[in-house]
PDB file of C-alpha atoms in Angstrom:
ATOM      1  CA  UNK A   1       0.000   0.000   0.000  1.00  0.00           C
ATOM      2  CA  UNK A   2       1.210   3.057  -0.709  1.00  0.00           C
ATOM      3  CA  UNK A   3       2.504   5.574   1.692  1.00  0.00           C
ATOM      4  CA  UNK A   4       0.688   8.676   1.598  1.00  0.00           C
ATOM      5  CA  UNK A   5       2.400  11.732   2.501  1.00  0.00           C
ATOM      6  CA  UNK A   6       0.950  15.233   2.991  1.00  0.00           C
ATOM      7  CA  UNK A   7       2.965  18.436   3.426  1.00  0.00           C
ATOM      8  CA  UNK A   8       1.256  21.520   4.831  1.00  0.00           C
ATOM      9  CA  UNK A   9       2.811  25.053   3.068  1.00  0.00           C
ATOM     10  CA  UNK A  10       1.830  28.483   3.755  1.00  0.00           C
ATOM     11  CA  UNK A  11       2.257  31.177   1.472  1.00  0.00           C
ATOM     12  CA  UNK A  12       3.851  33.999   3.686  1.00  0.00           C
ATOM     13  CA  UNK A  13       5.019  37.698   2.770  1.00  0.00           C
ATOM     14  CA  UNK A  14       8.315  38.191   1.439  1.00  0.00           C
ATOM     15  CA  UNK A  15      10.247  39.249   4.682  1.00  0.00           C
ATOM     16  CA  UNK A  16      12.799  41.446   2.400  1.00  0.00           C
ATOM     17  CA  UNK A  17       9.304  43.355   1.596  1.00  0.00           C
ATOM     18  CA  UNK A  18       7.272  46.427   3.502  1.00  0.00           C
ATOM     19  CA  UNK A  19       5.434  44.334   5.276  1.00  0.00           C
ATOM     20  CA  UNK A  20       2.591  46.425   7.311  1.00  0.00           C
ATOM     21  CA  UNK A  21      -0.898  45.846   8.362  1.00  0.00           C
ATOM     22  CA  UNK A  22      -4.185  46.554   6.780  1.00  0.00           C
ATOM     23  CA  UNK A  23      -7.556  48.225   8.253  1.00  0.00           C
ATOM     24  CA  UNK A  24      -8.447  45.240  10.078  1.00  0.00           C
ATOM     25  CA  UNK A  25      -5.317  45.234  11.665  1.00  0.00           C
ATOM     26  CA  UNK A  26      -4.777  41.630   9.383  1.00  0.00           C
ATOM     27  CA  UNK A  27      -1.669  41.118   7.207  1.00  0.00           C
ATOM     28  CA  UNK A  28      -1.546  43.270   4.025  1.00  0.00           C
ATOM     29  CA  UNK A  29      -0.894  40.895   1.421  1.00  0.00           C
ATOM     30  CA  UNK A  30      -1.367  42.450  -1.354  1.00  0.00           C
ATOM     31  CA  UNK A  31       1.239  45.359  -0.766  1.00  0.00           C
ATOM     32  CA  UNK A  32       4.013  43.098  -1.071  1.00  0.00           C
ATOM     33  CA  UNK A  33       5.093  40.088  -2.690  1.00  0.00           C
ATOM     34  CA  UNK A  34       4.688  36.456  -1.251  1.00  0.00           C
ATOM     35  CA  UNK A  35       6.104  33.249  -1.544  1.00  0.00           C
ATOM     36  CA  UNK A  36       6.376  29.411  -0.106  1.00  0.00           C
ATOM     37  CA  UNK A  37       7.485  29.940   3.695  1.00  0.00           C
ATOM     38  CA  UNK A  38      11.074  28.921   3.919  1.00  0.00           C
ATOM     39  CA  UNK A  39      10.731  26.746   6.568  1.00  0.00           C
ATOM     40  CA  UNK A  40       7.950  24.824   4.934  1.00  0.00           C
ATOM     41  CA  UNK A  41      10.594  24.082   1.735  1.00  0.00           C
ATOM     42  CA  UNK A  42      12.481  21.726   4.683  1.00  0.00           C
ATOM     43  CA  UNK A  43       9.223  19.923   4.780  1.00  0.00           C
ATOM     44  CA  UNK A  44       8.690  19.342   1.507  1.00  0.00           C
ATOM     45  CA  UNK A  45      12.616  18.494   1.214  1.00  0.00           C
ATOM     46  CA  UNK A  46      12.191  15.323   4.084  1.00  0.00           C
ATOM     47  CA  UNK A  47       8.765  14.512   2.597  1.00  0.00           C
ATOM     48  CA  UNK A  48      10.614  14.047  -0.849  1.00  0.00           C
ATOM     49  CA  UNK A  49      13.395  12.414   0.341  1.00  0.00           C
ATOM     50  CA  UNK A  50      11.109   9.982   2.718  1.00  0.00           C
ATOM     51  CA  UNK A  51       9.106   9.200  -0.842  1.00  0.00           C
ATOM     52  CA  UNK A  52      12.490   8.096  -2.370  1.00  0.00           C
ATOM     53  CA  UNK A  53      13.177   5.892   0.261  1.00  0.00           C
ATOM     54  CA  UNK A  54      10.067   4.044   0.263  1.00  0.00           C
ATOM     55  CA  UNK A  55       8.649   1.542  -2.228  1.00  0.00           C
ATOM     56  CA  UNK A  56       5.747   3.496  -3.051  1.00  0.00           C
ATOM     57  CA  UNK A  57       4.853   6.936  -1.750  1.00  0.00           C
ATOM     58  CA  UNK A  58       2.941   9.774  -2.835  1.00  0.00           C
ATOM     59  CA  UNK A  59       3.522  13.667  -1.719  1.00  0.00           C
ATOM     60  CA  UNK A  60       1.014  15.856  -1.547  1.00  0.00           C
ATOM     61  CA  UNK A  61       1.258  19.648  -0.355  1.00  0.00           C
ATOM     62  CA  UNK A  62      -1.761  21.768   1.100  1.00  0.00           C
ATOM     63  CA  UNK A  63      -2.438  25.230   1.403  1.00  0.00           C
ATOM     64  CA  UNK A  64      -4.939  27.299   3.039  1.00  0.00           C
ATOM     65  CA  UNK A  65      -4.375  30.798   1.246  1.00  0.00           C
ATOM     66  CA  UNK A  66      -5.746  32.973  -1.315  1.00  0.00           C
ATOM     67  CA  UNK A  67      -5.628  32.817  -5.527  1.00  0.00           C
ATOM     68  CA  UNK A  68      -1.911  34.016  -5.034  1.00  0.00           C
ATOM     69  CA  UNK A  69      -0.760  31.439  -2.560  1.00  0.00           C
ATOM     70  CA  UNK A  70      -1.200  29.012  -5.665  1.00  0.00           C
ATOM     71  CA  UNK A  71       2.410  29.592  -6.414  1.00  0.00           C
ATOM     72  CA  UNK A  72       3.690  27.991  -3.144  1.00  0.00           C
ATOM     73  CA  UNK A  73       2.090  24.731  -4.181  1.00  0.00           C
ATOM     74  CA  UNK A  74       4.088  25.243  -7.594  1.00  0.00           C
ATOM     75  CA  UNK A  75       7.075  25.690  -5.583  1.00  0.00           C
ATOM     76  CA  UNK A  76       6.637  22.602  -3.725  1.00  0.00           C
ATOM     77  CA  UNK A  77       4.768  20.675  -6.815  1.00  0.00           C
ATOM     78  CA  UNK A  78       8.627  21.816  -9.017  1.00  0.00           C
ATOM     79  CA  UNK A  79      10.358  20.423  -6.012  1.00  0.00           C
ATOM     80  CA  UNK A  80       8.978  17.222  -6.781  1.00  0.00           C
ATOM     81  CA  UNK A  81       5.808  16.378  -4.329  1.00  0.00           C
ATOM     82  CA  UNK A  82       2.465  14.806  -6.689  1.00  0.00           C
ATOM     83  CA  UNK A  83      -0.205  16.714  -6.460  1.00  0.00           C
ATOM     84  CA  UNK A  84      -1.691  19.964  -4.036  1.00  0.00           C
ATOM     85  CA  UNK A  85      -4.649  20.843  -2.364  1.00  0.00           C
ATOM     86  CA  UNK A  86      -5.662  24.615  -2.062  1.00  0.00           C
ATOM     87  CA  UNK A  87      -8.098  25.572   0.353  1.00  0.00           C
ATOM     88  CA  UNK A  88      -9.803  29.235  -0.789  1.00  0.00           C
ATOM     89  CA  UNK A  89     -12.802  31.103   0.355  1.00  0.00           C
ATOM     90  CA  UNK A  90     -13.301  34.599   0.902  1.00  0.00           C
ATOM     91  CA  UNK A  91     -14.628  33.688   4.612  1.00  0.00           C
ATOM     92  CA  UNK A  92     -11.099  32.734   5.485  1.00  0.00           C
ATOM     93  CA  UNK A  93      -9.711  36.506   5.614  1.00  0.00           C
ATOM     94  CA  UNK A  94      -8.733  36.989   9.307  1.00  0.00           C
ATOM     95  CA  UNK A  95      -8.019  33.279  10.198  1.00  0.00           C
ATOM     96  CA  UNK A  96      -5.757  32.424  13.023  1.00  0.00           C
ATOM     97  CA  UNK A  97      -3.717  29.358  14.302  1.00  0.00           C
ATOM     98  CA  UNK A  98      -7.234  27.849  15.501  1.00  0.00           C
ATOM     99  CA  UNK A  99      -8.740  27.830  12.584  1.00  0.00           C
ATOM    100  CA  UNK A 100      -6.216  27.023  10.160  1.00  0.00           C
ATOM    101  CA  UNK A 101      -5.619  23.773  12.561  1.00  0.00           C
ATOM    102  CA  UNK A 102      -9.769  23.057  11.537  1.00  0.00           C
ATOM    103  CA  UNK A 103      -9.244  23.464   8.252  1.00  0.00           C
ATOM    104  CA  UNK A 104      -6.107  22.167   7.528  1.00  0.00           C
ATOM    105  CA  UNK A 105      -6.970  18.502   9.733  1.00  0.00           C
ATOM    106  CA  UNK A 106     -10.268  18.589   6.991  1.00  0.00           C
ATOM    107  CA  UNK A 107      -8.166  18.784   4.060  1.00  0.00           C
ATOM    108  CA  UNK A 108      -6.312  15.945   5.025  1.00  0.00           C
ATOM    109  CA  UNK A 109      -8.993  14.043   6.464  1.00  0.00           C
ATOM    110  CA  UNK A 110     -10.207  14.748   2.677  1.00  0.00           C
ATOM    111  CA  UNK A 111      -7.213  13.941   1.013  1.00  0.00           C
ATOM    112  CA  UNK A 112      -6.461  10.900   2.807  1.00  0.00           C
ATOM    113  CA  UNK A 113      -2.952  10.096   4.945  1.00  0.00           C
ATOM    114  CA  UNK A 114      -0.593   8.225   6.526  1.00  0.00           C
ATOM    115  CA  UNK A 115       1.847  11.072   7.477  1.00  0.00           C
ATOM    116  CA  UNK A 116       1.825  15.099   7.649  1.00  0.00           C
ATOM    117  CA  UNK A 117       4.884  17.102   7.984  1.00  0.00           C
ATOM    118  CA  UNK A 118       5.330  20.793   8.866  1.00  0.00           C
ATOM    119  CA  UNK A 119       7.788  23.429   9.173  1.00  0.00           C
ATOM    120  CA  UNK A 120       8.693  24.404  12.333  1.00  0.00           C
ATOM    121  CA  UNK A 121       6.830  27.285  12.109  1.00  0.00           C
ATOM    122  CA  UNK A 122       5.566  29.981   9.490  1.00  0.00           C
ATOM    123  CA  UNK A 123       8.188  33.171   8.863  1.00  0.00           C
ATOM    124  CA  UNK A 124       5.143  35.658   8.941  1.00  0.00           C
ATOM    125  CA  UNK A 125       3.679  34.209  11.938  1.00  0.00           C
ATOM    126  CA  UNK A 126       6.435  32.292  13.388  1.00  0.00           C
ATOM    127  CA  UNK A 127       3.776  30.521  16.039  1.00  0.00           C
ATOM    128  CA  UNK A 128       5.187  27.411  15.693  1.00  0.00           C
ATOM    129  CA  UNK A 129       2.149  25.426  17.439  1.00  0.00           C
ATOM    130  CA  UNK A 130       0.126  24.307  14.404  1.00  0.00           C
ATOM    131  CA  UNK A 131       1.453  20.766  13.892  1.00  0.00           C
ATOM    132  CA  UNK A 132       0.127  20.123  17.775  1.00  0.00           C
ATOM    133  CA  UNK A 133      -2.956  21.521  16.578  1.00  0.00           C
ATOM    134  CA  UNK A 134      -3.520  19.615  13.840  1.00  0.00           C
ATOM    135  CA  UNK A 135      -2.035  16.522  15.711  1.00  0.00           C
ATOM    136  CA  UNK A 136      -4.865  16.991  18.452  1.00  0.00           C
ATOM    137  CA  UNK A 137      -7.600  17.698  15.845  1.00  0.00           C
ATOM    138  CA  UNK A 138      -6.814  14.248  13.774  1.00  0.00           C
ATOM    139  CA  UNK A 139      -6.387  12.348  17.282  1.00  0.00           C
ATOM    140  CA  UNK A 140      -2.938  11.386  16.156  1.00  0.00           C
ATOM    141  CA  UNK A 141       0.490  11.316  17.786  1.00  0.00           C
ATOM    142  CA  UNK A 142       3.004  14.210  16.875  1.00  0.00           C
ATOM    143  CA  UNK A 143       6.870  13.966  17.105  1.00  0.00           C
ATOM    144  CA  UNK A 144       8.161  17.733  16.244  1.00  0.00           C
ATOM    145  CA  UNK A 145      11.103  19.852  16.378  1.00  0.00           C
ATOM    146  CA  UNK A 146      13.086  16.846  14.016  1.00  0.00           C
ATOM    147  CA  UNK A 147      16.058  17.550  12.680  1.00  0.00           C
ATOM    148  CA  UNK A 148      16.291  14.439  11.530  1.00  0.00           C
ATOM    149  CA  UNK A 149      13.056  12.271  10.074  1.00  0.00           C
ATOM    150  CA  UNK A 150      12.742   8.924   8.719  1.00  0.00           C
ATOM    151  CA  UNK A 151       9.933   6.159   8.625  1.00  0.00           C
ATOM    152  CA  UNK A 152      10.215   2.358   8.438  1.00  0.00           C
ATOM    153  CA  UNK A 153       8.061  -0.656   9.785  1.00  0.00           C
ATOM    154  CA  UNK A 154       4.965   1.967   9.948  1.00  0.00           C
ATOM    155  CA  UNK A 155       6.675   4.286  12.009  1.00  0.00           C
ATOM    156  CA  UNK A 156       8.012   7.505  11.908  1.00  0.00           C
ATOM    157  CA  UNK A 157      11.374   8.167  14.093  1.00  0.00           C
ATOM    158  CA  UNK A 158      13.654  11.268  14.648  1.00  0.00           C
ATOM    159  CA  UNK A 159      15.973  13.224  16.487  1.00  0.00           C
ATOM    160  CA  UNK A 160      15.172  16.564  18.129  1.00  0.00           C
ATOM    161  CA  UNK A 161      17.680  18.723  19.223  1.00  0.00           C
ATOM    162  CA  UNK A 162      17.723  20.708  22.717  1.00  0.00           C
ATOM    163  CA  UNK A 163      19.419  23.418  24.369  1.00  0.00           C
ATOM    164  CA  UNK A 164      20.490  20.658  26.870  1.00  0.00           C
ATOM    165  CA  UNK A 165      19.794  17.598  25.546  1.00  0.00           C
ATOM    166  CA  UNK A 166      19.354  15.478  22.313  1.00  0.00           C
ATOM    167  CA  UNK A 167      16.283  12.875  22.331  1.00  0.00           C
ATOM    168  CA  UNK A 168      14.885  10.218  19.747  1.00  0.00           C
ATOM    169  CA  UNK A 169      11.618   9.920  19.094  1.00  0.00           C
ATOM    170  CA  UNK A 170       9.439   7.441  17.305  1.00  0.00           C
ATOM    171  CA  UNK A 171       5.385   7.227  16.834  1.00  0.00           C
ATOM    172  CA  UNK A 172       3.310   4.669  14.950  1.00  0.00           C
ATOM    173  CA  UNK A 173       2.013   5.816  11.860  1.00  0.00           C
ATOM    174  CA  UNK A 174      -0.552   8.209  11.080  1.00  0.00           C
ATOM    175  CA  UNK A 175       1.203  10.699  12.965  1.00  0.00           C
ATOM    176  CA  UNK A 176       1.765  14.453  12.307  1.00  0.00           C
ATOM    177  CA  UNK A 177       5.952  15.828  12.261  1.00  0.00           C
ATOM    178  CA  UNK A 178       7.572  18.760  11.650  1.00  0.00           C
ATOM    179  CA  UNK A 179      10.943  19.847  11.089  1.00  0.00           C
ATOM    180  CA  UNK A 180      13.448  22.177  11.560  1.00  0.00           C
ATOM    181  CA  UNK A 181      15.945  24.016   9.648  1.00  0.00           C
ATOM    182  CA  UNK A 182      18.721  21.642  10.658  1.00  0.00           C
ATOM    183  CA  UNK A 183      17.291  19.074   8.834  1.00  0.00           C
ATOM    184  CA  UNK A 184      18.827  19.579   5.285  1.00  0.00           C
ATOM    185  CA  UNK A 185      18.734  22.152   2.637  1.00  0.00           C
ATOM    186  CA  UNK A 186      16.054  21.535   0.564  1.00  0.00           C
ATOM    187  CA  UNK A 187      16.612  21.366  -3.126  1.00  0.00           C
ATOM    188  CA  UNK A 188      16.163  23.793  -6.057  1.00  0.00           C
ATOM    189  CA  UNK A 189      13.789  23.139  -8.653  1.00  0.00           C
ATOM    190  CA  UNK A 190      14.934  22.027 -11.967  1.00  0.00           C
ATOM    191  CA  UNK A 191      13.605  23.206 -15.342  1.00  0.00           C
ATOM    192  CA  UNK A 192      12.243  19.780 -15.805  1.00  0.00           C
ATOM    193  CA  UNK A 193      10.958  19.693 -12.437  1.00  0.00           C
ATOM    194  CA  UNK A 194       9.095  23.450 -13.202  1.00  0.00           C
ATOM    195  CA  UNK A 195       7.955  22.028 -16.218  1.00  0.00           C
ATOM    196  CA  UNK A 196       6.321  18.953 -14.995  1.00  0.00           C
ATOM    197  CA  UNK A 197       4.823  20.887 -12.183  1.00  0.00           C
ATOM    198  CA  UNK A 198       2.359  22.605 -14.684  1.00  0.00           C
ATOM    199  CA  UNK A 199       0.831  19.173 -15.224  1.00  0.00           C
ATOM    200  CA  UNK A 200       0.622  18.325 -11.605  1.00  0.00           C
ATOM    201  CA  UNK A 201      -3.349  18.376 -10.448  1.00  0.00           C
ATOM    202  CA  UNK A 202      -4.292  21.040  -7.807  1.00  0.00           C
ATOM    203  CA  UNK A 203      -7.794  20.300  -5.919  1.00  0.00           C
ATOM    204  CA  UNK A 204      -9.602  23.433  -5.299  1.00  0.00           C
ATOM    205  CA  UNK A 205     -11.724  23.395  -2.400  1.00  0.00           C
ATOM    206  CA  UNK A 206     -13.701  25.573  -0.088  1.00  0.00           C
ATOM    207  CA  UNK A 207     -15.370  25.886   3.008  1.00  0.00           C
ATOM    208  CA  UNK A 208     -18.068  23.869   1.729  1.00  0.00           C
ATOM    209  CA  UNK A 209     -16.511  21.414   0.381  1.00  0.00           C
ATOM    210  CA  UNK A 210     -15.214  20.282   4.108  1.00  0.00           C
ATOM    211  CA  UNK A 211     -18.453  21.070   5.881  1.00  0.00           C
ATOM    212  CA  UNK A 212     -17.181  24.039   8.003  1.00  0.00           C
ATOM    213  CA  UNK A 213     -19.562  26.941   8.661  1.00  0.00           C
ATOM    214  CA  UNK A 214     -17.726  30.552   8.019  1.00  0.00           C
ATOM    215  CA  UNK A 215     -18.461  31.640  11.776  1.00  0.00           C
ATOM    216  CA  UNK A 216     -15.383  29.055  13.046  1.00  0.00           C
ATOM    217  CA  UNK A 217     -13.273  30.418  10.789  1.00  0.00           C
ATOM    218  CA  UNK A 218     -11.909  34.114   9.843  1.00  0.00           C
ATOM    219  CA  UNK A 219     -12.173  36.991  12.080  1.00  0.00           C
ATOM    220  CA  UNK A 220     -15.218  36.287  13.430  1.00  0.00           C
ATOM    221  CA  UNK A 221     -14.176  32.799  14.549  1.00  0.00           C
ATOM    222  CA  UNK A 222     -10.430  33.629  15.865  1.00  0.00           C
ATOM    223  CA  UNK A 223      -9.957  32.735  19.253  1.00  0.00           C
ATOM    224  CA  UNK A 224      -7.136  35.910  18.999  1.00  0.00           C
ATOM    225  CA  UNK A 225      -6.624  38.998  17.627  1.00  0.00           C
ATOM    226  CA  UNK A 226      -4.660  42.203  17.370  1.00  0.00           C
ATOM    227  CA  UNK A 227      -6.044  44.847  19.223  1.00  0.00           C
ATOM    228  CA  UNK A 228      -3.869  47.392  18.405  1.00  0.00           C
ATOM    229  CA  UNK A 229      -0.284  47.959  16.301  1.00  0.00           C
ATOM    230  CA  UNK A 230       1.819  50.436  15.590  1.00  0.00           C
ATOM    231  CA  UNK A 231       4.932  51.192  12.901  1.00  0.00           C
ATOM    232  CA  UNK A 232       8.532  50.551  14.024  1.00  0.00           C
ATOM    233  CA  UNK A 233       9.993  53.554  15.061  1.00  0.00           C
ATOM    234  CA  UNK A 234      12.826  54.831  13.210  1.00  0.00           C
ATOM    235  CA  UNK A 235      16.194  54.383  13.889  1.00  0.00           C
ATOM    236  CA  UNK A 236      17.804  57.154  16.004  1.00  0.00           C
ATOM    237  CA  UNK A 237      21.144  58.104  15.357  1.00  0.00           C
ATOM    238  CA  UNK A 238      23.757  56.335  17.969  1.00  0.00           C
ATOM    239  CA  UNK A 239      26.376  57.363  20.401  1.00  0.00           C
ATOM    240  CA  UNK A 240      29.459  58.652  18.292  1.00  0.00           C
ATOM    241  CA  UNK A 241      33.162  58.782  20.445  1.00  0.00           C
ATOM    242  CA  UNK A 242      35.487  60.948  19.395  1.00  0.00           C
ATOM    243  CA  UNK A 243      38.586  59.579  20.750  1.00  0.00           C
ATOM    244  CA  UNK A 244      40.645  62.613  21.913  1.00  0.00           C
ATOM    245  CA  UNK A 245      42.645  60.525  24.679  1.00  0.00           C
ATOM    246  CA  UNK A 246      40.070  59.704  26.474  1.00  0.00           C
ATOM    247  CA  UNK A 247      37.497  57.167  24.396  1.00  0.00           C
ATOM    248  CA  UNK A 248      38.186  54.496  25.981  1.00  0.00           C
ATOM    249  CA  UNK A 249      36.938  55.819  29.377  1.00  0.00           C
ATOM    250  CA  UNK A 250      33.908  57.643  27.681  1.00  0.00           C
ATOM    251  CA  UNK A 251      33.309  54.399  26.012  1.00  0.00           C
ATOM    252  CA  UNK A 252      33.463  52.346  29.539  1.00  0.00           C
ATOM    253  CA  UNK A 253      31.245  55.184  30.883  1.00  0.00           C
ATOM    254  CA  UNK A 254      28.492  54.463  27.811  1.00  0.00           C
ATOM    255  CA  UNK A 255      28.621  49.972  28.280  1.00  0.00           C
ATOM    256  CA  UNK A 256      28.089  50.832  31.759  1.00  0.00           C
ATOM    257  CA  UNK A 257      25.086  53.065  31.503  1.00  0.00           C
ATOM    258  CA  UNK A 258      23.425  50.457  29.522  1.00  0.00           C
ATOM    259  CA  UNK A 259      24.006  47.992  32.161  1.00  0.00           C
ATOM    260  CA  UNK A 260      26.208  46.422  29.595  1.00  0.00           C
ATOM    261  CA  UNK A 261      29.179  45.779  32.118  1.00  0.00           C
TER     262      UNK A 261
END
């Protein structure tokens, strides 16, 4: 039987862009650029190379996003993964970590699976608790925070690095992982590979197409919210030392007024 593998991918902001929020005090997409989440290309990396180890395996990537967030499934689709699933619907605007975790665990309930993998965590939102989420919502064990993943005999087994410790972890299949960015670069799409991933099938589907009502989802269904933001200040000018003879005593005077020493 084949082992079916699904990768969830977000399609963030471009961190290099002016990233700022709208009205709503949501994310602005559309005044800057986007793309597939960095830390989601490790996922799709160790979901690729998990495929190639096995027998028979099948990748497939999910989204939650809107029209534009398409392309990060063509990332991941040029990579190499099979096929996507795009979850869009205009009563999705304002979703948080709760309800992507609802609609997510549908998709793959949908889509059928015997292992998810995440990133560690999204580079707009960097949250980093939505493969426990989805973990809790499909009533299946998680092992996270791998940076190293591999499955054999129905399991899926890694290492997770601490601050103070290493550990090894294993869980019997379905299970939900994620990785980190220790766990291998992940690899550059060829020309054939962006070729063949215009022939690659993309399911659309929407909130009623997984049987969710728009009042658990989007801002009205959030269980947070930003009350209130403001714009980086700008950066003041610093402390300039002109060393006449005595910098280095004006500069031990500045360190310690900072509590630096």
């Amino acid at each position: 039987m084949s082992l079916r593998i699904v990768v969830c991918v977000k399609y963030v902001p471009d961190a290099t862009g002016d990233r700022h929020f709208a009205e709503d005090l949501t994310t602005d997409r559309d005044a800057v650029d986007g793309l597939l989440s960095e830390l989601d290309e490790y996922a799709v990396e160790q979901a690729l190379q998990i495929a190639e180890d096995a027998d028979d395996a099948e990748v497939t990537v999910v989204t939650v996003g809107p029209e534009d967030a398409n392309d990060a499934l063509r990332k991941a689709l040029s990579m190499g993964a099979d096929k996507a699933v795009h979850v869009e619907d205009d009563d999705l605007h304002g979703t948080d970590a709760m309800g992507t975790s609802l609609v997510l665990a549908k998709a793959i309930e949908h889509t059928g699976y015997d292992l998810v993998i995440c990133g560690m965590a999204s580079t707009d939102g960097t949250m980093g608790v939505l493969p426990a989420l989805l973990a809790e919502r499909l009533g299946v064990p998680q092992v996270t925070l791998l940076s190293e993943i591999s499955v054999a005999d129905g399991k899926v087994s890694g290492r997770r690095d601490g601050d103070a410790a290493t550990e090894q972890l294993e869980a019997a299949l379905p299970a939900v992982a994620s990785v980190t960015d220790q766990s291998g670069e992940a690899r550059y799409p060829s020309f054939k590979g962006i070729m063949a991933a215009k022939k690659k099938p993309v399911e659309s589907l929407d909130l009623d197409d997984l049987d969710i009502e728009a009042e658990e989802v989007g801002l009205e269904g959030a269980w947070t919210k930003v009350d209130e933001a403001a714009a980086r200040p700008a950066r003041t000018a610093g402390t300039v030392v002109k060393d006449e003879g005595e910098g280095g005593k004006q500069l031990a005077e500045f360190l310690a007024g900072q509590k630096f020493i």
